[in-house]
DNA sequence: CAATCAATGAAGCCTTGGCTACATTGCCCT
DNA sequence: AGGGCAATGTAGCCAAGGCTTCATTGATTG
């Protein structure tokens, strides 16, 4: 007796809840990528530099770094710079690659580079691995 | 004397701050689109239906609707359904069209339709008018 | 070597958007 | 007409991510 096949597409509530879930990690992703950049440039990431590049006040950066530490993505000691853990560094690499591929795709599809960069900063966090693979395939074509 | 042309691309802090700004409207956009759908289906949008489709508890929907009203996008009276203002309806149309175009683009580029739908729910809010126009041009090609 | 000042930390405020628990209301049905 | 129940409202909690203000620390430099 054939089971009635459940719908492949996610229900509406599931789609919204998925988007909310992804969004909850977006800020952490940007911090991790930025810290990785600063570590590459200066060998460490200072709170002041993080805050400045993100365009937030320094206590905002401090709280975010506290959360990164709590989640095992970064380490730091008082009055010292911030450093990524292996997990943090791995996440940074992933986020950076995804950002670049998305920008490339947007440009390939006709979006002006400056606009692509602007839009990508928000869109990137919602690009799934599946979509990313599709983007790469499209770009190679 | 030639002015040194300021950089066309937004500075990093500006990019992040732009993304935060856009994000602040994302939830409202989804509510407005959903209310528009429910009005088309039932003639009104009930809090219970909004909450169910969004996958949130009903007080969450109530609070969001309060914000929509405060921002002039919706109207409602106690124990009655929610309705969009002209501004709200216009926003809903815009959001719906953008959502569709983005999904179409993702599919056109090789993303499986179910995945496109899932990813688009979060990405859509960051697609600028410029990018949208580029998407449409690409899709017509 | 010490003073100054920039960087960091700490405290506490706000809004948004989640939630649960409980109170109220209105609608349907007997 | 009235009771019961589903829908709505209300209160109050939490975490995240903004902010300002003030305290502390450490590094530069005179
Ligand atoms: Mn980003
Ligand atoms: Mn990025
Ligand atoms: Mn959405
Ligand atoms: Mn949508």
mmCIF file of C-alpha atoms (C1' of nucleotides) and ligand atoms in Angstrom:
data_model
loop_
_atom_site.group_PDB
_atom_site.id
_atom_site.type_symbol
_atom_site.label_atom_id
_atom_site.label_comp_id
_atom_site.label_asym_id
_atom_site.label_seq_id
_atom_site.Cartn_x
_atom_site.Cartn_y
_atom_site.Cartn_z
ATOM 1 C CA UNK A 1 0.000 0.000 0.000
ATOM 2 C CA UNK A 2 1.679 3.193 -1.173
ATOM 3 C CA UNK A 3 2.320 5.697 1.526
ATOM 4 C CA UNK A 4 1.120 9.112 0.498
ATOM 5 C CA UNK A 5 4.428 10.838 -0.089
ATOM 6 C CA UNK A 6 4.978 13.751 2.346
ATOM 7 C CA UNK A 7 5.577 17.091 0.626
ATOM 8 C CA UNK A 8 9.228 17.682 -0.204
ATOM 9 C CA UNK A 9 8.904 21.390 0.265
ATOM 10 C CA UNK A 10 9.032 22.754 3.790
ATOM 11 C CA UNK A 11 5.774 23.999 5.224
ATOM 12 C CA UNK A 12 5.384 27.715 5.565
ATOM 13 C CA UNK A 13 5.940 27.736 9.349
ATOM 14 C CA UNK A 14 9.056 25.627 8.846
ATOM 15 C CA UNK A 15 10.389 28.062 6.276
ATOM 16 C CA UNK A 16 9.918 31.041 8.524
ATOM 17 C CA UNK A 17 11.345 29.265 11.522
ATOM 18 C CA UNK A 18 14.340 28.176 9.464
ATOM 19 C CA UNK A 19 14.977 31.768 8.406
ATOM 20 C CA UNK A 20 14.743 32.933 12.032
ATOM 21 C CA UNK A 21 17.192 30.260 13.037
ATOM 22 C CA UNK A 22 19.714 31.237 10.414
ATOM 23 C CA UNK A 23 19.324 34.871 11.336
ATOM 24 C CA UNK A 24 20.246 34.091 14.928
ATOM 25 C CA UNK A 25 23.751 33.184 13.765
ATOM 26 C CA UNK A 26 24.268 35.993 11.293
ATOM 27 C CA UNK A 27 25.889 38.443 13.675
ATOM 28 C CA UNK A 28 28.295 35.833 15.008
ATOM 29 C CA UNK A 29 29.314 34.952 11.465
ATOM 30 C CA UNK A 30 30.213 38.531 10.651
ATOM 31 C CA UNK A 31 32.223 38.910 13.838
ATOM 32 C CA UNK A 32 34.155 35.722 13.218
ATOM 33 C CA UNK A 33 35.016 36.674 9.653
ATOM 34 C CA UNK A 34 36.096 40.132 10.725
ATOM 35 C CA UNK A 35 38.248 38.838 13.573
ATOM 36 C CA UNK A 36 39.881 36.484 11.120
ATOM 37 C CA UNK A 37 40.663 39.428 8.828
ATOM 38 C CA UNK A 38 42.152 41.442 11.681
ATOM 39 C CA UNK A 39 44.238 38.505 12.859
ATOM 40 C CA UNK A 40 45.633 38.169 9.357
ATOM 41 C CA UNK A 41 46.433 41.891 9.238
ATOM 42 C CA UNK A 42 47.699 42.544 12.744
ATOM 43 C CA UNK A 43 48.181 39.159 14.356
ATOM 44 C CA UNK A 44 45.356 39.868 16.789
ATOM 45 C CA UNK A 45 41.917 41.484 16.819
ATOM 46 C CA UNK A 46 41.448 44.435 19.163
ATOM 47 C CA UNK A 47 38.011 45.321 20.465
ATOM 48 C CA UNK A 48 38.406 48.875 19.202
ATOM 49 C CA UNK A 49 39.191 47.701 15.673
ATOM 50 C CA UNK A 50 36.350 45.217 15.630
ATOM 51 C CA UNK A 51 33.900 47.873 16.775
ATOM 52 C CA UNK A 52 35.168 50.435 14.307
ATOM 53 C CA UNK A 53 34.977 48.173 11.279
ATOM 54 C CA UNK A 54 31.551 46.937 12.241
ATOM 55 C CA UNK A 55 30.299 50.425 12.871
ATOM 56 C CA UNK A 56 29.163 49.776 16.445
ATOM 57 C CA UNK A 57 30.106 51.153 19.847
ATOM 58 C CA UNK A 58 32.827 49.246 21.626
ATOM 59 C CA UNK A 59 30.646 47.798 24.395
ATOM 60 C CA UNK A 60 28.539 46.206 21.676
ATOM 61 C CA UNK A 61 31.622 44.457 20.339
ATOM 62 C CA UNK A 62 32.622 43.423 23.848
ATOM 63 C CA UNK A 63 29.292 41.726 24.424
ATOM 64 C CA UNK A 64 29.403 39.973 21.079
ATOM 65 C CA UNK A 65 32.904 38.688 21.799
ATOM 66 C CA UNK A 66 31.657 37.387 25.136
ATOM 67 C CA UNK A 67 29.061 35.411 23.246
ATOM 68 C CA UNK A 68 31.668 34.122 20.787
ATOM 69 C CA UNK A 69 33.726 32.898 23.731
ATOM 70 C CA UNK A 70 30.702 31.319 25.338
ATOM 71 C CA UNK A 71 30.067 29.450 22.112
ATOM 72 C CA UNK A 72 33.635 28.289 21.745
ATOM 73 C CA UNK A 73 34.509 30.351 18.689
ATOM 74 C CA UNK A 74 36.981 32.785 20.261
ATOM 75 C CA UNK A 75 39.266 33.266 23.235
ATOM 76 C CA UNK A 76 40.603 36.375 24.950
ATOM 77 C CA UNK A 77 41.923 37.657 28.243
ATOM 78 C CA UNK A 78 41.103 41.017 29.803
ATOM 79 C CA UNK A 79 42.748 43.979 28.054
ATOM 80 C CA UNK A 80 44.235 41.675 25.450
ATOM 81 C CA UNK A 81 43.255 41.017 21.867
ATOM 82 C CA UNK A 82 40.716 38.474 20.674
ATOM 83 C CA UNK A 83 41.703 35.254 18.923
ATOM 84 C CA UNK A 84 39.698 32.599 17.128
ATOM 85 C CA UNK A 85 39.605 28.969 18.171
ATOM 86 C CA UNK A 86 39.986 26.288 15.529
ATOM 87 C CA UNK A 87 36.217 26.147 15.272
ATOM 88 C CA UNK A 88 36.069 29.912 14.913
ATOM 89 C CA UNK A 89 38.749 29.960 12.242
ATOM 90 C CA UNK A 90 37.017 27.200 10.313
ATOM 91 C CA UNK A 91 33.728 29.095 10.458
ATOM 92 C CA UNK A 92 35.478 32.278 9.316
ATOM 93 C CA UNK A 93 36.883 30.518 6.268
ATOM 94 C CA UNK A 94 33.513 29.118 5.371
ATOM 95 C CA UNK A 95 31.787 32.453 5.791
ATOM 96 C CA UNK A 96 34.413 34.273 3.747
ATOM 97 C CA UNK A 97 34.204 31.800 0.880
ATOM 98 C CA UNK A 98 30.421 31.951 0.858
ATOM 99 C CA UNK A 99 30.495 35.748 0.838
ATOM 100 C CA UNK A 100 32.830 35.809 -2.133
ATOM 101 C CA UNK A 101 30.893 33.260 -4.124
ATOM 102 C CA UNK A 102 27.632 35.093 -3.530
ATOM 103 C CA UNK A 103 29.125 38.390 -4.679
ATOM 104 C CA UNK A 104 30.531 36.675 -7.740
ATOM 105 C CA UNK A 105 27.155 35.210 -8.541
ATOM 106 C CA UNK A 106 25.367 38.508 -8.136
ATOM 107 C CA UNK A 107 27.851 40.208 -10.419
ATOM 108 C CA UNK A 108 27.634 37.372 -12.936
ATOM 109 C CA UNK A 109 23.903 37.895 -13.036
ATOM 110 C CA UNK A 110 24.217 41.601 -13.717
ATOM 111 C CA UNK A 111 24.259 43.307 -10.323
ATOM 112 C CA UNK A 112 26.756 46.198 -10.146
ATOM 113 C CA UNK A 113 29.725 45.197 -7.965
ATOM 114 C CA UNK A 114 29.190 47.869 -5.289
ATOM 115 C CA UNK A 115 25.528 46.912 -4.955
ATOM 116 C CA UNK A 116 26.421 43.232 -4.922
ATOM 117 C CA UNK A 117 28.788 43.837 -2.049
ATOM 118 C CA UNK A 118 26.150 45.784 -0.138
ATOM 119 C CA UNK A 119 23.326 43.291 -0.623
ATOM 120 C CA UNK A 120 25.547 40.278 -0.054
ATOM 121 C CA UNK A 121 26.429 41.357 3.465
ATOM 122 C CA UNK A 122 22.898 40.507 4.536
ATOM 123 C CA UNK A 123 21.990 37.793 2.051
ATOM 124 C CA UNK A 124 25.062 35.643 2.577
ATOM 125 C CA UNK A 125 23.939 34.251 5.898
ATOM 126 C CA UNK A 126 20.923 32.584 4.317
ATOM 127 C CA UNK A 127 22.738 30.836 1.481
ATOM 128 C CA UNK A 128 22.605 27.093 2.138
ATOM 129 C CA UNK A 129 25.339 24.674 1.179
ATOM 130 C CA UNK A 130 23.115 23.372 -1.573
ATOM 131 C CA UNK A 131 22.597 26.842 -3.027
ATOM 132 C CA UNK A 132 26.292 27.573 -2.692
ATOM 133 C CA UNK A 133 27.176 24.469 -4.676
ATOM 134 C CA UNK A 134 24.711 25.538 -7.349
ATOM 135 C CA UNK A 135 26.295 28.991 -7.455
ATOM 136 C CA UNK A 136 29.736 27.501 -7.956
ATOM 137 C CA UNK A 137 28.522 25.238 -10.719
ATOM 138 C CA UNK A 138 26.842 28.152 -12.439
ATOM 139 C CA UNK A 139 29.944 30.316 -12.205
ATOM 140 C CA UNK A 140 32.160 27.641 -13.739
ATOM 141 C CA UNK A 141 29.879 27.281 -16.700
ATOM 142 C CA UNK B 1 41.099 71.461 -10.028
ATOM 143 C CA UNK B 2 39.877 67.866 -10.105
ATOM 144 C CA UNK B 3 38.295 66.722 -6.863
ATOM 145 C CA UNK B 4 39.638 63.359 -5.830
ATOM 146 C CA UNK B 5 36.614 61.197 -6.529
ATOM 147 C CA UNK B 6 35.256 59.588 -3.327
ATOM 148 C CA UNK B 7 35.095 55.797 -3.438
ATOM 149 C CA UNK B 8 31.878 54.500 -4.986
ATOM 150 C CA UNK B 9 31.840 51.417 -2.853
ATOM 151 C CA UNK B 10 30.462 51.739 0.656
ATOM 152 C CA UNK B 11 32.961 51.523 3.467
ATOM 153 C CA UNK B 12 32.918 48.373 5.543
ATOM 154 C CA UNK B 13 31.141 49.992 8.512
ATOM 155 C CA UNK B 14 28.548 51.401 6.136
ATOM 156 C CA UNK B 15 27.959 47.993 4.618
ATOM 157 C CA UNK B 16 27.405 46.369 7.974
ATOM 158 C CA UNK B 17 25.212 49.153 9.198
ATOM 159 C CA UNK B 18 23.168 48.978 6.019
ATOM 160 C CA UNK B 19 22.629 45.266 6.515
ATOM 161 C CA UNK B 20 21.539 45.847 10.128
ATOM 162 C CA UNK B 21 19.122 48.474 8.965
ATOM 163 C CA UNK B 22 17.550 46.240 6.376
ATOM 164 C CA UNK B 23 17.315 43.445 8.887
ATOM 165 C CA UNK B 24 15.311 45.645 11.229
ATOM 166 C CA UNK B 25 12.481 45.665 8.690
ATOM 167 C CA UNK B 26 12.579 42.006 7.707
ATOM 168 C CA UNK B 27 10.068 40.758 10.249
ATOM 169 C CA UNK B 28 7.586 43.488 9.401
ATOM 170 C CA UNK B 29 7.873 42.614 5.727
ATOM 171 C CA UNK B 30 7.026 38.983 6.335
ATOM 172 C CA UNK B 31 4.026 39.893 8.494
ATOM 173 C CA UNK B 32 2.680 42.304 5.919
ATOM 174 C CA UNK B 33 2.988 39.806 3.085
ATOM 175 C CA UNK B 34 1.332 37.112 5.169
ATOM 176 C CA UNK B 35 -1.530 39.355 6.236
ATOM 177 C CA UNK B 36 -2.070 40.235 2.604
ATOM 178 C CA UNK B 37 -2.275 36.532 1.740
ATOM 179 C CA UNK B 38 -4.789 35.874 4.510
ATOM 180 C CA UNK B 39 -6.902 38.855 3.504
ATOM 181 C CA UNK B 40 -7.029 37.489 -0.028
ATOM 182 C CA UNK B 41 -8.032 34.056 1.251
ATOM 183 C CA UNK B 42 -10.446 34.932 4.048
ATOM 184 C CA UNK B 43 -11.147 38.640 3.724
ATOM 185 C CA UNK B 44 -9.366 39.299 7.010
ATOM 186 C CA UNK B 45 -6.264 38.142 8.884
ATOM 187 C CA UNK B 46 -6.882 36.598 12.291
ATOM 188 C CA UNK B 47 -4.139 36.634 14.902
ATOM 189 C CA UNK B 48 -4.381 32.881 15.300
ATOM 190 C CA UNK B 49 -3.824 32.293 11.589
ATOM 191 C CA UNK B 50 -0.945 34.724 11.409
ATOM 192 C CA UNK B 51 0.744 33.051 14.353
ATOM 193 C CA UNK B 52 0.166 29.567 13.000
ATOM 194 C CA UNK B 53 1.557 30.272 9.542
ATOM 195 C CA UNK B 54 4.549 32.095 10.934
ATOM 196 C CA UNK B 55 5.245 29.344 13.429
ATOM 197 C CA UNK B 56 5.162 31.599 16.480
ATOM 198 C CA UNK B 57 3.026 31.806 19.613
ATOM 199 C CA UNK B 58 0.039 34.087 19.356
ATOM 200 C CA UNK B 59 1.286 36.795 21.730
ATOM 201 C CA UNK B 60 4.300 37.154 19.470
ATOM 202 C CA UNK B 61 1.982 37.877 16.558
ATOM 203 C CA UNK B 62 -0.049 40.268 18.679
ATOM 204 C CA UNK B 63 3.032 42.296 19.527
ATOM 205 C CA UNK B 64 4.189 42.390 15.928
ATOM 206 C CA UNK B 65 0.769 43.577 14.787
ATOM 207 C CA UNK B 66 0.913 46.314 17.408
ATOM 208 C CA UNK B 67 4.149 47.445 15.811
ATOM 209 C CA UNK B 68 2.628 47.299 12.335
ATOM 210 C CA UNK B 69 -0.195 49.524 13.548
ATOM 211 C CA UNK B 70 2.229 51.899 15.195
ATOM 212 C CA UNK B 71 4.066 52.186 11.882
ATOM 213 C CA UNK B 72 0.904 52.772 9.897
ATOM 214 C CA UNK B 73 0.962 49.499 7.975
ATOM 215 C CA UNK B 74 -2.082 47.827 9.531
ATOM 216 C CA UNK B 75 -5.264 48.533 11.471
ATOM 217 C CA UNK B 76 -7.336 46.409 13.837
ATOM 218 C CA UNK B 77 -9.776 46.603 16.710
ATOM 219 C CA UNK B 78 -9.812 44.343 19.763
ATOM 220 C CA UNK B 79 -11.017 40.799 19.077
ATOM 221 C CA UNK B 80 -11.363 41.582 15.380
ATOM 222 C CA UNK B 81 -9.191 40.668 12.418
ATOM 223 C CA UNK B 82 -6.194 42.622 11.172
ATOM 224 C CA UNK B 83 -6.284 44.646 7.951
ATOM 225 C CA UNK B 84 -3.589 46.385 5.943
ATOM 226 C CA UNK B 85 -3.538 50.096 5.255
ATOM 227 C CA UNK B 86 -2.803 51.273 1.738
ATOM 228 C CA UNK B 87 0.820 51.612 2.718
ATOM 229 C CA UNK B 88 0.778 48.096 4.138
ATOM 230 C CA UNK B 89 -0.852 46.655 1.028
ATOM 231 C CA UNK B 90 1.650 48.403 -1.213
ATOM 232 C CA UNK B 91 4.525 47.034 0.833
ATOM 233 C CA UNK B 92 3.015 43.551 0.710
ATOM 234 C CA UNK B 93 2.858 43.651 -3.074
ATOM 235 C CA UNK B 94 6.422 44.797 -3.335
ATOM 236 C CA UNK B 95 7.642 42.133 -0.923
ATOM 237 C CA UNK B 96 5.708 39.391 -2.690
ATOM 238 C CA UNK B 97 7.046 40.354 -6.100
ATOM 239 C CA UNK B 98 10.605 40.505 -4.808
ATOM 240 C CA UNK B 99 10.241 37.108 -3.143
ATOM 241 C CA UNK B 100 9.026 35.548 -6.379
ATOM 242 C CA UNK B 101 11.722 37.105 -8.517
ATOM 243 C CA UNK B 102 14.431 35.975 -6.133
ATOM 244 C CA UNK B 103 13.144 32.405 -6.115
ATOM 245 C CA UNK B 104 12.977 32.469 -9.900
ATOM 246 C CA UNK B 105 16.533 33.704 -10.094
ATOM 247 C CA UNK B 106 17.819 31.078 -7.694
ATOM 248 C CA UNK B 107 16.098 28.348 -9.656
ATOM 249 C CA UNK B 108 17.370 29.776 -12.949
ATOM 250 C CA UNK B 109 20.869 29.556 -11.575
ATOM 251 C CA UNK B 110 20.503 25.931 -10.580
ATOM 252 C CA UNK B 111 19.198 25.900 -7.016
ATOM 253 C CA UNK B 112 16.564 23.203 -6.409
ATOM 254 C CA UNK B 113 13.129 24.829 -6.025
ATOM 255 C CA UNK B 114 12.508 23.705 -2.433
ATOM 256 C CA UNK B 115 15.927 24.967 -1.370
ATOM 257 C CA UNK B 116 15.378 28.203 -3.273
ATOM 258 C CA UNK B 117 12.146 28.749 -1.384
ATOM 259 C CA UNK B 118 13.837 28.062 1.941
ATOM 260 C CA UNK B 119 16.859 30.290 1.349
ATOM 261 C CA UNK B 120 14.819 33.066 -0.235
ATOM 262 C CA UNK B 121 12.725 33.587 2.878
ATOM 263 C CA UNK B 122 15.763 35.096 4.561
ATOM 264 C CA UNK B 123 17.664 36.482 1.585
ATOM 265 C CA UNK B 124 14.773 38.400 0.043
ATOM 266 C CA UNK B 125 14.843 41.209 2.570
ATOM 267 C CA UNK B 126 18.338 42.235 1.515
ATOM 268 C CA UNK B 127 17.705 42.393 -2.224
ATOM 269 C CA UNK B 128 17.923 46.032 -3.288
ATOM 270 C CA UNK B 129 15.847 47.547 -6.074
ATOM 271 C CA UNK B 130 18.957 47.665 -8.205
ATOM 272 C CA UNK B 131 19.654 43.981 -7.701
ATOM 273 C CA UNK B 132 16.009 43.182 -8.325
ATOM 274 C CA UNK B 133 16.086 44.991 -11.629
ATOM 275 C CA UNK B 134 19.205 43.058 -12.578
ATOM 276 C CA UNK B 135 17.475 39.792 -11.668
ATOM 277 C CA UNK B 136 14.528 40.633 -13.885
ATOM 278 C CA UNK B 137 16.772 41.530 -16.790
ATOM 279 C CA UNK B 138 18.680 38.292 -16.375
ATOM 280 C CA UNK B 139 15.511 36.220 -16.240
ATOM 281 C CA UNK B 140 14.153 37.752 -19.407
ATOM 282 C CA UNK B 141 17.291 36.934 -21.306
ATOM 283 C "C1'" DC C 1 59.745 56.493 35.998
ATOM 284 C "C1'" DA C 2 55.752 58.464 36.091
ATOM 285 C "C1'" DA C 3 51.774 60.782 34.076
ATOM 286 C "C1'" DT C 4 48.597 60.812 30.744
ATOM 287 C "C1'" DC C 5 45.398 59.065 27.668
ATOM 288 C "C1'" DA C 6 43.570 55.626 24.711
ATOM 289 C "C1'" DA C 7 41.679 51.182 25.127
ATOM 290 C "C1'" DT C 8 39.037 48.094 27.721
ATOM 291 C "C1'" DG C 9 35.700 46.790 31.058
ATOM 292 C "C1'" DA C 10 31.361 47.274 33.728
ATOM 293 C "C1'" DA C 11 26.851 48.928 34.635
ATOM 294 C "C1'" DG C 12 22.572 49.838 33.171
ATOM 295 C "C1'" DC C 13 19.199 51.429 29.767
ATOM 296 C "C1'" DC C 14 16.200 50.469 25.449
ATOM 297 C "C1'" DT C 15 13.752 47.798 21.644
ATOM 298 C "C1'" DT C 16 12.750 43.697 19.292
ATOM 299 C "C1'" DG C 17 11.035 39.314 19.129
ATOM 300 C "C1'" DG C 18 10.677 35.038 21.234
ATOM 301 C "C1'" DC C 19 8.118 32.424 25.158
ATOM 302 C "C1'" DT C 20 4.457 30.791 29.099
ATOM 303 C "C1'" DA C 21 0.665 31.522 32.060
ATOM 304 C "C1'" DC C 22 -3.458 33.473 32.955
ATOM 305 C "C1'" DA C 23 -7.627 36.660 32.137
ATOM 306 C "C1'" DT C 24 -11.208 38.075 29.080
ATOM 307 C "C1'" DT C 25 -14.276 38.067 25.372
ATOM 308 C "C1'" DG C 26 -17.344 36.719 21.853
ATOM 309 C "C1'" DC C 27 -19.455 33.252 19.133
ATOM 310 C "C1'" DC C 28 -21.809 28.874 18.431
ATOM 311 C "C1'" DC C 29 -24.730 25.525 19.773
ATOM 312 C "C1'" DT C 30 -27.834 23.415 22.666
ATOM 313 C "C1'" DA D 1 -30.801 32.745 26.684
ATOM 314 C "C1'" DG D 2 -27.044 30.840 28.357
ATOM 315 C "C1'" DG D 3 -22.619 27.841 28.688
ATOM 316 C "C1'" DG D 4 -18.577 26.469 26.986
ATOM 317 C "C1'" DC D 5 -14.704 26.929 24.313
ATOM 318 C "C1'" DA D 6 -11.719 28.929 21.080
ATOM 319 C "C1'" DA D 7 -9.712 33.209 20.094
ATOM 320 C "C1'" DT D 8 -7.760 37.247 21.802
ATOM 321 C "C1'" DG D 9 -5.639 40.139 25.104
ATOM 322 C "C1'" DT D 10 -2.379 41.043 29.070
ATOM 323 C "C1'" DA D 11 1.400 40.442 32.042
ATOM 324 C "C1'" DG D 12 5.788 39.283 32.666
ATOM 325 C "C1'" DC D 13 9.921 36.610 31.641
ATOM 326 C "C1'" DC D 14 14.302 35.985 28.653
ATOM 327 C "C1'" DA D 15 18.252 36.772 25.262
ATOM 328 C "C1'" DA D 16 20.327 39.464 21.729
ATOM 329 C "C1'" DG D 17 22.104 43.458 20.111
ATOM 330 C "C1'" DG D 18 22.076 48.231 20.104
ATOM 331 C "C1'" DC D 19 23.382 52.483 23.083
ATOM 332 C "C1'" DT D 20 25.613 55.986 26.851
ATOM 333 C "C1'" DT D 21 28.173 56.825 30.946
ATOM 334 C "C1'" DC D 22 31.632 56.008 34.001
ATOM 335 C "C1'" DA D 23 35.652 53.238 36.062
ATOM 336 C "C1'" DT D 24 39.898 50.909 35.366
ATOM 337 C "C1'" DT D 25 44.036 49.588 33.178
ATOM 338 C "C1'" DG D 26 48.151 49.541 30.543
ATOM 339 C "C1'" DA D 27 51.194 51.459 27.170
ATOM 340 C "C1'" DT D 28 53.583 55.644 25.277
ATOM 341 C "C1'" DT D 29 56.092 59.199 25.856
ATOM 342 C "C1'" DG D 30 58.094 63.055 27.887
HETATM 343 MN MN1 LIG E 1 27.235 39.555 6.674
HETATM 344 MN MN1 LIG E 2 30.327 39.037 4.836
HETATM 345 MN MN1 LIG E 3 11.067 36.558 4.501
HETATM 346 MN MN1 LIG E 4 8.806 35.973 1.703
#
